[in-house]
Short mmCIF file of C-alpha atoms in Angstrom, two decimals:
data_model
loop_
_atom_site.label_atom_id
_atom_site.label_comp_id
_atom_site.label_asym_id
_atom_site.label_seq_id
_atom_site.Cartn_x
_atom_site.Cartn_y
_atom_site.Cartn_z
CA MET A 222 -97.55 104.74 -31.79
CA ILE A 223 -97.44 106.05 -28.24
CA GLN A 224 -100.43 105.56 -26.00
CA ILE A 225 -101.47 105.91 -22.36
CA THR A 226 -104.67 104.05 -21.84
CA GLU A 227 -107.18 102.99 -19.15
CA THR A 228 -108.14 99.90 -21.20
CA GLU A 229 -106.39 96.59 -21.72
CA ILE A 230 -103.25 96.64 -23.88
CA SER A 231 -103.57 94.78 -27.20
CA LEU A 232 -100.12 93.40 -27.88
CA ASP A 233 -101.45 91.85 -31.08
CA GLU A 234 -102.37 95.19 -32.51
CA MET A 235 -99.02 96.63 -31.53
CA ILE A 236 -97.15 93.79 -33.23
CA LYS A 237 -99.33 94.15 -36.30
CA ARG A 238 -98.41 97.86 -36.55
CA ALA A 239 -94.67 97.17 -36.03
CA ARG A 240 -94.50 94.30 -38.54
CA SER A 241 -92.68 95.17 -41.75
CA LYS A 242 -91.22 93.37 -44.77
CA ASP A 243 -87.91 95.07 -43.92
CA ALA A 244 -87.88 93.72 -40.35
CA GLY A 245 -86.04 90.51 -39.45
CA ALA A 246 -86.49 90.92 -35.72
CA MET A 247 -89.12 92.15 -33.32
CA VAL A 248 -88.47 92.44 -29.61
CA THR A 249 -91.30 92.95 -27.15
CA PHE A 250 -91.19 93.94 -23.49
CA LEU A 251 -94.17 93.41 -21.23
CA GLY A 252 -94.21 94.81 -17.73
CA THR A 253 -96.70 92.83 -15.65
CA VAL A 254 -98.11 93.17 -12.14
CA ARG A 255 -96.03 90.87 -9.93
CA ASP A 256 -97.53 89.48 -6.77
CA ASP A 257 -95.56 91.13 -4.00
CA GLY A 258 -98.18 90.17 -1.51
CA MET A 259 -100.70 92.71 -2.82
CA GLU A 260 -104.07 92.40 -4.40
CA ARG A 261 -104.03 95.06 -7.04
CA MET A 262 -102.03 97.94 -8.40
CA GLU A 263 -103.04 101.48 -9.23
CA VAL A 264 -101.13 103.22 -12.02
CA GLU A 265 -101.24 106.99 -12.31
CA ALA A 266 -99.71 109.21 -15.02
CA PHE A 267 -99.20 112.89 -15.65
CA ARG A 268 -100.69 112.15 -19.00
CA GLU A 269 -99.68 115.09 -21.16
CA ALA A 270 -96.11 115.20 -19.81
CA ALA A 271 -95.72 111.42 -20.03
CA LEU A 272 -96.88 111.36 -23.68
CA MET A 273 -94.35 114.09 -24.57
CA GLU A 274 -91.56 112.22 -22.76
CA LEU A 275 -92.46 108.87 -24.37
CA GLU A 276 -92.52 110.46 -27.80
CA ALA A 277 -89.06 111.90 -27.21
CA ILE A 278 -87.76 108.51 -26.00
CA GLN A 279 -89.31 106.77 -29.02
CA GLU A 280 -87.63 109.17 -31.43
CA GLU A 281 -84.26 108.70 -29.70
CA ALA A 282 -84.58 104.91 -29.85
CA MET A 283 -85.67 104.95 -33.51
CA SER A 284 -82.65 106.98 -34.64
CA ARG A 285 -80.01 105.51 -32.31
CA PHE A 286 -80.84 101.89 -33.12
CA HIS A 287 -82.22 102.28 -36.65
CA LEU A 288 -85.54 100.87 -35.64
CA ILE A 289 -88.23 100.33 -38.28
CA ALA A 290 -91.00 100.79 -35.74
CA ALA A 291 -91.34 101.38 -32.01
CA GLU A 292 -94.68 101.09 -30.17
CA VAL A 293 -95.20 101.99 -26.54
CA VAL A 294 -98.47 101.61 -24.61
CA HIS A 295 -98.69 102.31 -20.87
CA ARG A 296 -101.70 101.29 -18.90
CA THR A 297 -103.22 103.45 -16.12
CA GLY A 298 -105.92 102.74 -13.60
CA THR A 299 -106.53 99.68 -11.41
CA LEU A 300 -104.79 96.46 -12.44
CA ALA A 301 -104.90 92.88 -11.09
CA VAL A 302 -101.91 90.67 -10.45
CA GLY A 303 -100.64 89.23 -13.78
CA GLU A 304 -102.04 92.05 -15.94
CA ASN A 305 -99.92 94.07 -18.40
CA ILE A 306 -98.76 97.49 -17.14
CA LEU A 307 -96.70 98.36 -20.13
CA ALA A 308 -95.91 97.00 -23.57
CA ILE A 309 -93.04 98.02 -25.87
CA VAL A 310 -92.57 96.57 -29.38
CA CYS A 311 -89.50 97.30 -31.48
CA SER A 312 -88.85 96.07 -34.99
CA ALA A 313 -85.54 96.33 -36.84
CA ALA A 314 -83.66 94.64 -39.68
CA HIS A 315 -81.52 92.72 -37.18
CA ARG A 316 -81.94 91.42 -33.66
CA GLU A 317 -79.11 93.43 -32.05
CA GLU A 318 -80.92 96.66 -32.89
CA ALA A 319 -84.36 95.42 -31.87
CA PHE A 320 -83.06 94.23 -28.46
CA SER A 321 -81.08 97.43 -27.83
CA GLY A 322 -83.95 99.70 -28.88
CA CYS A 323 -86.43 97.92 -26.66
CA ARG A 324 -84.05 97.97 -23.71
CA TYR A 325 -83.32 101.66 -24.24
CA ILE A 326 -87.02 102.54 -24.21
CA ILE A 327 -87.82 100.70 -20.98
CA GLU A 328 -84.74 102.10 -19.15
CA GLU A 329 -85.45 105.68 -20.24
CA LEU A 330 -89.15 105.34 -19.55
CA LYS A 331 -88.41 104.30 -15.97
CA LYS A 332 -86.10 107.27 -15.53
CA ARG A 333 -88.09 109.92 -17.34
CA ALA A 334 -91.80 109.21 -17.74
CA PRO A 335 -94.01 110.80 -14.99
CA VAL A 336 -95.89 107.64 -14.03
CA TRP A 337 -96.46 106.20 -10.53
CA LYS A 338 -97.62 102.87 -9.17
CA LYS A 339 -99.31 102.06 -5.89
CA GLU A 340 -99.59 98.54 -4.53
CA LEU A 341 -102.81 97.84 -2.65
CA GLY A 342 -103.10 94.94 -0.23
CA GLU A 343 -105.81 93.85 2.13
CA LYS A 344 -104.43 95.95 4.99
CA CYS A 345 -101.80 98.21 3.52
CA GLU A 346 -100.97 100.33 0.55
CA ARG A 347 -97.60 101.51 -0.72
CA TRP A 348 -96.35 103.86 -3.46
CA VAL A 349 -93.71 101.98 -5.43
CA GLY A 350 -90.14 103.39 -5.35
CA GLN A 351 -90.58 105.60 -2.30
CA THR A 352 -88.47 104.47 0.63
CA SER A 353 -89.58 107.17 3.00
CA SER A 354 -92.73 109.22 3.45
CA PRO A 355 -94.89 110.63 2.01
CA MET B 219 -102.22 126.15 -11.43
CA VAL B 220 -100.62 123.41 -9.31
CA LEU B 221 -100.86 119.74 -10.35
CA ALA B 222 -100.01 117.07 -7.83
CA PHE B 223 -99.46 113.36 -8.44
CA ALA B 224 -99.25 110.08 -6.49
CA SER B 225 -98.72 110.66 -2.74
CA PHE B 226 -98.81 114.46 -3.23
CA ARG B 227 -102.13 114.21 -5.05
CA GLU B 228 -103.50 112.36 -2.05
CA ILE B 229 -102.59 115.32 0.12
CA LEU B 230 -103.25 118.25 -2.18
CA GLY B 231 -105.85 116.99 -4.63
CA LYS B 232 -105.09 116.67 -8.33
CA GLU B 233 -105.43 120.30 -9.30
CA ARG B 234 -105.45 123.63 -7.42
CA VAL B 235 -105.67 127.09 -8.88
CA LEU B 236 -103.70 129.54 -6.77
CA HIS B 237 -103.39 133.30 -7.21
CA LEU B 238 -99.85 134.52 -7.30
CA LYS B 239 -98.36 137.64 -5.81
CA GLU B 240 -96.47 139.80 -8.28
CA SER B 241 -93.01 138.25 -8.97
CA ALA B 242 -93.72 135.13 -6.91
CA THR B 243 -91.22 132.26 -7.26
CA VAL B 244 -91.56 128.50 -7.28
CA LYS B 245 -90.44 128.56 -3.64
CA ASP B 246 -93.14 131.11 -2.78
CA LEU B 247 -95.81 128.92 -4.29
CA LEU B 248 -94.60 125.82 -2.44
CA ASP B 249 -94.54 127.81 0.82
CA ASP B 250 -98.15 128.95 0.22
CA LEU B 251 -99.13 125.32 -0.31
CA ALA B 252 -97.31 124.30 2.88
CA ALA B 253 -99.02 127.00 4.86
CA ALA B 254 -102.45 126.07 3.51
CA ARG B 255 -101.95 122.30 3.91
CA PRO B 256 -99.80 121.24 6.90
CA PRO B 257 -99.65 117.58 5.72
CA PHE B 258 -97.98 118.89 2.52
CA LYS B 259 -95.46 120.84 4.61
CA GLU B 260 -94.73 117.64 6.55
CA ALA B 261 -94.35 115.56 3.40
CA ALA B 262 -92.36 117.98 1.24
CA PHE B 263 -90.12 119.88 3.66
CA ASP B 264 -87.65 118.75 6.31
CA ASP B 265 -87.25 120.29 9.77
CA THR B 266 -84.92 122.99 8.54
CA GLY B 267 -87.50 124.10 5.98
CA ALA B 268 -85.56 122.69 3.04
CA LEU B 269 -87.38 120.80 0.28
CA ARG B 270 -86.94 117.06 0.74
CA ASP B 271 -84.67 115.19 -1.69
CA TYR B 272 -87.40 113.08 -3.29
CA VAL B 273 -89.69 115.96 -4.23
CA LEU B 274 -89.72 116.39 -8.04
CA LEU B 275 -90.98 119.49 -9.83
CA MET B 276 -92.06 120.46 -13.33
CA VAL B 277 -92.88 123.95 -14.61
CA ASN B 278 -94.99 123.85 -17.74
CA ARG B 279 -94.21 120.14 -18.17
CA LYS B 280 -90.43 120.57 -18.06
CA ARG B 281 -88.45 119.23 -15.10
CA ILE B 282 -86.75 121.87 -12.98
CA ASP B 283 -83.87 121.32 -10.57
CA PRO B 284 -85.10 121.87 -7.00
CA THR B 285 -81.59 122.73 -5.83
CA LEU B 286 -81.14 125.51 -8.43
CA ASP B 287 -84.50 126.68 -9.74
CA LEU B 288 -86.64 127.32 -6.68
CA SER B 289 -86.08 131.07 -7.11
CA ARG B 290 -87.48 130.96 -10.62
CA PRO B 291 -90.27 133.50 -10.96
CA LEU B 292 -93.69 132.27 -12.12
CA GLN B 293 -96.02 133.95 -14.60
CA GLU B 294 -99.79 134.02 -14.44
CA GLY B 295 -100.87 130.84 -16.25
CA ASP B 296 -97.77 128.81 -15.42
CA GLU B 297 -98.36 125.21 -14.42
CA LEU B 298 -96.34 123.82 -11.52
CA ALA B 299 -96.41 120.04 -11.00
CA VAL B 300 -95.18 118.41 -7.78
CA PHE B 301 -94.64 114.66 -7.42
CA PRO B 302 -92.59 111.93 -5.80
CA PRO B 303 -89.99 109.71 -7.55
CA LEU B 304 -91.13 108.11 -10.86
CA ALA B 305 -92.13 104.47 -10.92
CA GLY B 306 -93.50 103.68 -14.38
CA GLY B 307 -93.09 100.59 -16.52
CA MET C 55 -92.67 74.50 -24.01
CA ILE C 56 -90.43 73.71 -26.96
CA GLN C 57 -91.96 73.16 -30.35
CA ILE C 58 -90.98 72.80 -34.02
CA THR C 59 -94.05 73.26 -36.14
CA GLU C 60 -95.24 73.49 -39.73
CA THR C 61 -98.18 75.67 -38.70
CA GLU C 62 -98.41 79.34 -37.80
CA ILE C 63 -96.89 80.31 -34.41
CA SER C 64 -99.40 81.55 -31.85
CA LEU C 65 -97.52 84.14 -29.82
CA ASP C 66 -100.68 84.68 -27.76
CA GLU C 67 -100.70 81.09 -26.56
CA MET C 68 -96.98 81.26 -25.70
CA ILE C 69 -97.43 84.44 -23.69
CA LYS C 70 -100.43 82.91 -21.91
CA ARG C 71 -98.29 79.91 -20.92
CA ALA C 72 -95.40 82.12 -19.75
CA ARG C 73 -97.54 84.55 -17.76
CA SER C 74 -97.25 84.15 -13.96
CA LYS C 75 -98.18 86.08 -10.83
CA ASP C 76 -94.47 85.94 -9.92
CA ALA C 77 -93.39 87.56 -13.20
CA GLY C 78 -92.82 91.28 -13.44
CA ALA C 79 -91.29 91.14 -16.92
CA MET C 80 -91.80 89.17 -20.13
CA VAL C 81 -89.48 89.58 -23.12
CA THR C 82 -90.39 88.22 -26.50
CA PHE C 83 -88.24 87.74 -29.57
CA LEU C 84 -89.81 87.22 -33.00
CA GLY C 85 -87.65 86.35 -35.98
CA THR C 86 -89.48 87.32 -39.13
CA VAL C 87 -88.88 86.79 -42.84
CA ARG C 88 -87.16 89.95 -44.08
CA ASP C 89 -87.52 90.95 -47.71
CA ASP C 90 -84.01 90.55 -49.08
CA GLY C 91 -85.36 90.59 -52.58
CA MET C 92 -86.85 87.13 -52.34
CA GLU C 93 -90.41 85.89 -52.48
CA ARG C 94 -90.48 83.20 -49.85
CA MET C 95 -88.33 81.23 -47.43
CA GLU C 96 -88.06 77.52 -46.77
CA VAL C 97 -87.12 76.43 -43.27
CA GLU C 98 -85.81 72.93 -42.67
CA ALA C 99 -84.90 71.29 -39.37
CA PHE C 100 -83.31 68.08 -38.18
CA ARG C 101 -86.35 67.80 -36.00
CA GLU C 102 -85.31 65.31 -33.30
CA ALA C 103 -81.84 66.81 -32.87
CA ALA C 104 -83.18 70.40 -32.88
CA LEU C 105 -85.75 69.60 -30.19
CA MET C 106 -83.02 68.05 -27.99
CA GLU C 107 -80.78 71.09 -28.50
CA LEU C 108 -83.58 73.59 -27.83
CA GLU C 109 -84.53 71.77 -24.65
CA ALA C 110 -80.91 71.94 -23.46
CA ILE C 111 -80.75 75.66 -24.30
CA GLN C 112 -84.05 76.30 -22.52
CA GLU C 113 -82.82 74.56 -19.38
CA GLU C 114 -79.56 76.52 -19.40
CA ALA C 115 -81.42 79.84 -19.80
CA MET C 116 -83.95 78.95 -17.06
CA SER C 117 -81.26 78.22 -14.51
CA ARG C 118 -78.71 80.86 -15.49
CA PHE C 119 -81.20 83.72 -15.53
CA HIS C 120 -83.70 82.45 -12.95
CA LEU C 121 -86.48 82.50 -15.53
CA ILE C 122 -90.02 81.63 -14.48
CA ALA C 123 -90.86 80.34 -17.97
CA ALA C 124 -89.22 80.03 -21.34
CA GLU C 125 -91.12 79.16 -24.52
CA VAL C 126 -89.51 78.48 -27.87
CA VAL C 127 -91.39 77.69 -31.10
CA HIS C 128 -89.56 77.36 -34.41
CA ARG C 129 -91.50 77.24 -37.63
CA THR C 130 -90.56 74.99 -40.57
CA GLY C 131 -91.84 74.79 -44.12
CA THR C 132 -92.60 77.51 -46.66
CA LEU C 133 -92.98 81.06 -45.29
CA ALA C 134 -93.90 84.37 -46.90
CA VAL C 135 -92.15 87.70 -46.32
CA GLY C 136 -93.22 89.14 -42.96
CA GLU C 137 -94.15 85.82 -41.36
CA ASN C 138 -92.77 84.59 -38.05
CA ILE C 139 -89.91 82.11 -38.29
CA LEU C 140 -89.30 81.82 -34.58
CA ALA C 141 -90.79 83.03 -31.32
CA ILE C 142 -89.14 83.06 -27.90
CA VAL C 143 -90.94 84.19 -24.71
CA CYS C 144 -89.17 84.51 -21.36
CA SER C 145 -90.76 85.61 -18.10
CA ALA C 146 -88.88 86.53 -14.93
CA ALA C 147 -89.36 88.49 -11.77
CA HIS C 148 -87.33 91.39 -13.20
CA ARG C 149 -86.53 92.74 -16.64
CA GLU C 150 -82.77 92.21 -16.56
CA GLU C 151 -83.25 88.48 -16.32
CA ALA C 152 -86.03 88.31 -18.89
CA PHE C 153 -83.94 90.26 -21.43
CA SER C 154 -80.76 88.24 -20.76
CA GLY C 155 -82.60 84.91 -20.94
CA CYS C 156 -84.29 85.76 -24.21
CA ARG C 157 -81.08 86.98 -25.71
CA TYR C 158 -79.23 83.87 -24.53
CA ILE C 159 -81.76 81.56 -26.16
CA ILE C 160 -81.67 83.24 -29.56
CA GLU C 161 -77.83 83.41 -29.64
CA GLU C 162 -77.42 79.78 -28.61
CA LEU C 163 -80.20 78.62 -30.95
CA LYS C 164 -78.41 80.28 -33.90
CA LYS C 165 -75.17 78.54 -32.96
CA ARG C 166 -76.47 75.15 -31.95
CA ALA C 167 -79.92 74.22 -33.37
CA PRO C 168 -79.76 72.18 -36.60
CA VAL C 169 -82.08 74.35 -38.64
CA TRP C 170 -81.53 75.83 -42.12
CA LYS C 171 -83.16 78.50 -44.23
CA LYS C 172 -83.33 78.87 -48.00
CA GLU C 173 -84.38 82.08 -49.71
CA LEU C 174 -86.35 81.59 -52.88
CA GLY C 175 -86.67 84.36 -55.46
CA GLU C 176 -88.17 84.50 -58.90
CA LYS C 177 -84.91 83.48 -60.55
CA CYS C 178 -82.60 82.33 -57.84
CA GLU C 179 -82.40 80.42 -54.60
CA ARG C 180 -79.87 80.61 -51.86
CA TRP C 181 -79.17 78.72 -48.62
CA VAL C 182 -78.73 81.32 -45.87
CA GLY C 183 -75.34 81.48 -44.17
CA GLN C 184 -73.36 79.61 -46.81
CA THR C 185 -70.86 81.83 -48.51
CA SER C 186 -69.46 79.10 -50.78
CA SER C 187 -70.88 76.01 -52.45
CA PRO C 188 -72.63 73.69 -52.02
CA MET D 159 -78.34 55.27 -41.85
CA VAL D 160 -77.24 58.59 -43.27
CA LEU D 161 -79.39 61.71 -42.89
CA ALA D 162 -78.67 64.77 -45.06
CA PHE D 163 -80.04 68.28 -44.63
CA ALA D 164 -80.32 71.52 -46.59
CA SER D 165 -77.93 71.63 -49.57
CA PHE D 166 -76.70 68.13 -48.80
CA ARG D 167 -80.27 66.80 -48.74
CA GLU D 168 -80.71 68.23 -52.24
CA ILE D 169 -77.76 66.11 -53.38
CA LEU D 170 -78.16 62.93 -51.34
CA GLY D 171 -81.85 62.77 -50.51
CA LYS D 172 -83.06 63.00 -46.91
CA GLU D 173 -82.28 59.47 -45.83
CA ARG D 174 -80.08 56.64 -47.09
CA VAL D 175 -79.48 53.29 -45.54
CA LEU D 176 -75.95 52.05 -46.21
CA HIS D 177 -74.42 48.75 -45.31
CA LEU D 178 -71.13 49.08 -43.48
CA LYS D 179 -68.02 47.03 -43.77
CA GLU D 180 -66.76 45.59 -40.48
CA SER D 181 -64.99 48.35 -38.46
CA ALA D 182 -65.92 51.06 -40.99
CA THR D 183 -65.25 54.65 -39.81
CA VAL D 184 -67.09 57.95 -40.40
CA LYS D 185 -64.49 58.68 -43.08
CA ASP D 186 -65.18 55.38 -44.80
CA LEU D 187 -68.91 56.11 -44.90
CA LEU D 188 -68.33 59.59 -46.33
CA ASP D 189 -65.98 58.16 -48.97
CA ASP D 190 -68.61 55.57 -49.93
CA LEU D 191 -71.14 58.39 -50.37
CA ALA D 192 -68.68 60.42 -52.42
CA ALA D 193 -68.00 57.44 -54.67
CA ALA D 194 -71.72 56.75 -55.13
CA ARG D 195 -72.68 60.41 -55.68
CA PRO D 196 -70.06 62.57 -57.45
CA PRO D 197 -71.96 65.83 -56.73
CA PHE D 198 -71.58 65.03 -53.04
CA LYS D 199 -67.82 64.50 -53.50
CA GLU D 200 -67.67 67.89 -55.20
CA ALA D 201 -69.69 69.62 -52.48
CA ALA D 202 -68.09 67.99 -49.43
CA PHE D 203 -64.44 67.45 -50.33
CA ASP D 204 -61.76 69.78 -51.67
CA ASP D 205 -59.23 68.88 -54.39
CA THR D 206 -56.85 67.31 -51.93
CA GLY D 207 -59.60 64.96 -50.71
CA ALA D 208 -59.99 66.73 -47.34
CA LEU D 209 -63.46 67.43 -46.01
CA ARG D 210 -64.43 71.06 -46.62
CA ASP D 211 -64.52 73.39 -43.60
CA TYR D 212 -68.23 74.03 -43.68
CA VAL D 213 -69.35 70.40 -43.54
CA LEU D 214 -70.90 69.56 -40.21
CA LEU D 215 -71.47 66.05 -38.88
CA MET D 216 -73.50 64.35 -36.15
CA VAL D 217 -73.33 60.77 -35.03
CA ASN D 218 -76.47 59.66 -33.20
CA ARG D 219 -77.56 63.32 -32.90
CA LYS D 220 -74.34 64.48 -31.22
CA ARG D 221 -71.98 66.82 -33.10
CA ILE D 222 -68.58 65.34 -33.87
CA ASP D 223 -65.46 67.28 -34.73
CA PRO D 224 -64.59 66.64 -38.39
CA THR D 225 -60.91 67.44 -37.75
CA LEU D 226 -60.61 64.83 -34.95
CA ASP D 227 -63.34 62.24 -35.18
CA LEU D 228 -63.36 61.05 -38.82
CA SER D 229 -61.60 57.88 -37.75
CA ARG D 230 -64.36 57.04 -35.31
CA PRO D 231 -65.71 53.55 -35.99
CA LEU D 232 -69.41 53.17 -36.70
CA GLN D 233 -71.67 50.42 -35.38
CA GLU D 234 -74.56 48.80 -37.18
CA GLY D 235 -77.54 51.09 -36.43
CA ASP D 236 -75.55 54.29 -35.98
CA GLU D 237 -77.07 57.36 -37.56
CA LEU D 238 -74.68 59.77 -39.35
CA ALA D 239 -76.04 63.22 -40.23
CA VAL D 240 -74.30 65.54 -42.69
CA PHE D 241 -75.23 69.17 -43.19
CA PRO D 242 -74.00 72.71 -43.99
CA PRO D 243 -73.63 75.58 -41.46
CA LEU D 244 -76.68 76.21 -39.26
CA ALA D 245 -79.00 79.12 -40.01
CA GLY D 246 -81.98 78.89 -37.69
CA GLY D 247 -83.89 81.67 -35.98
#
């Protein structure tokens, strides 16, 4: 299941959906808001395009790494330090495939999914990943 | 329609509906935006009038290459998205 | 935290303990009972020696990969197909470290922790990883 | 004390307390076990009387090398553990 949501990510539900009697390994990645001296983070997505891209990435990971299930949920909106931005869960027969599939999804997501993050501090704000203006 | 995200959304607003001249290109549309909104011109174009490196574009939700596809003609109903480098995850 | 337990693993609790404002990434590995045509699995540990070994592995992973936290819980006793055998949670500032730390712990655990698994079917039973007798 | 795990526990039981001769070695203790429990002899030693490859040993919770350390002398109170290949995780 692929989801972009304004509400809290339920890792439990994702793991429940990915669990299978044929799986010997499940690997989960959680991206969390790290305290870089800011107070909160705003996450914005080009929702329709991001869903399409995430679905394509999921399909690639499933077939390349023989995954049994791959779940991706990306949060949008205003997040506090420590909160989950993103969760990926991959299940496979063996751990090699589950690790590789999970890694593939996060790397491709970062390259391809139209999503942006802004760090908001008391006095300043900064779009993540932009070295120069705007 | 033009969609803008992140820093470009802050300048342009999330959505704008623009009326196109016959056989207008992606470049024409960006120039119209720059003319209408000087802060966008500042943010998206360098002094020589070339699109800045970090500006990313999609037409109808497919990425286009700003070095090759700016002359692509747009149809009535096309959706152009303009945004800065991705930073998800 | 390192634990060897007869009771169900609470991944939630582990993630809660590993969460930190300095962490941008958390990687979780779950080893689950795969249906290889058996009905249940029995997991046995040399408890004291396994705890010592897991603590050593945890310390190595923490310092090699600059982890913020590393949690390892290994289940023992009788498990049904689909249940968690093992959970590892690693948090770090960045994903590269969290993935590498989690992978290091599972690989070293498999090589070094004195733990054994037996598959129990309707008609047969088999110690995992032993090609010949006993 | 001898601790046995997995398939060896099924043969020997989990714990046995054995009394050692003066200056007894790891090999002496394993031979005593083999003499007392023929199924253990069958499982742990090959026809030439050599310890099988897959037999793993710990003395006081530290792995010892069965090809080098079988002549290691044991003290009263030492704990010898015998088990098959590991399969955790």
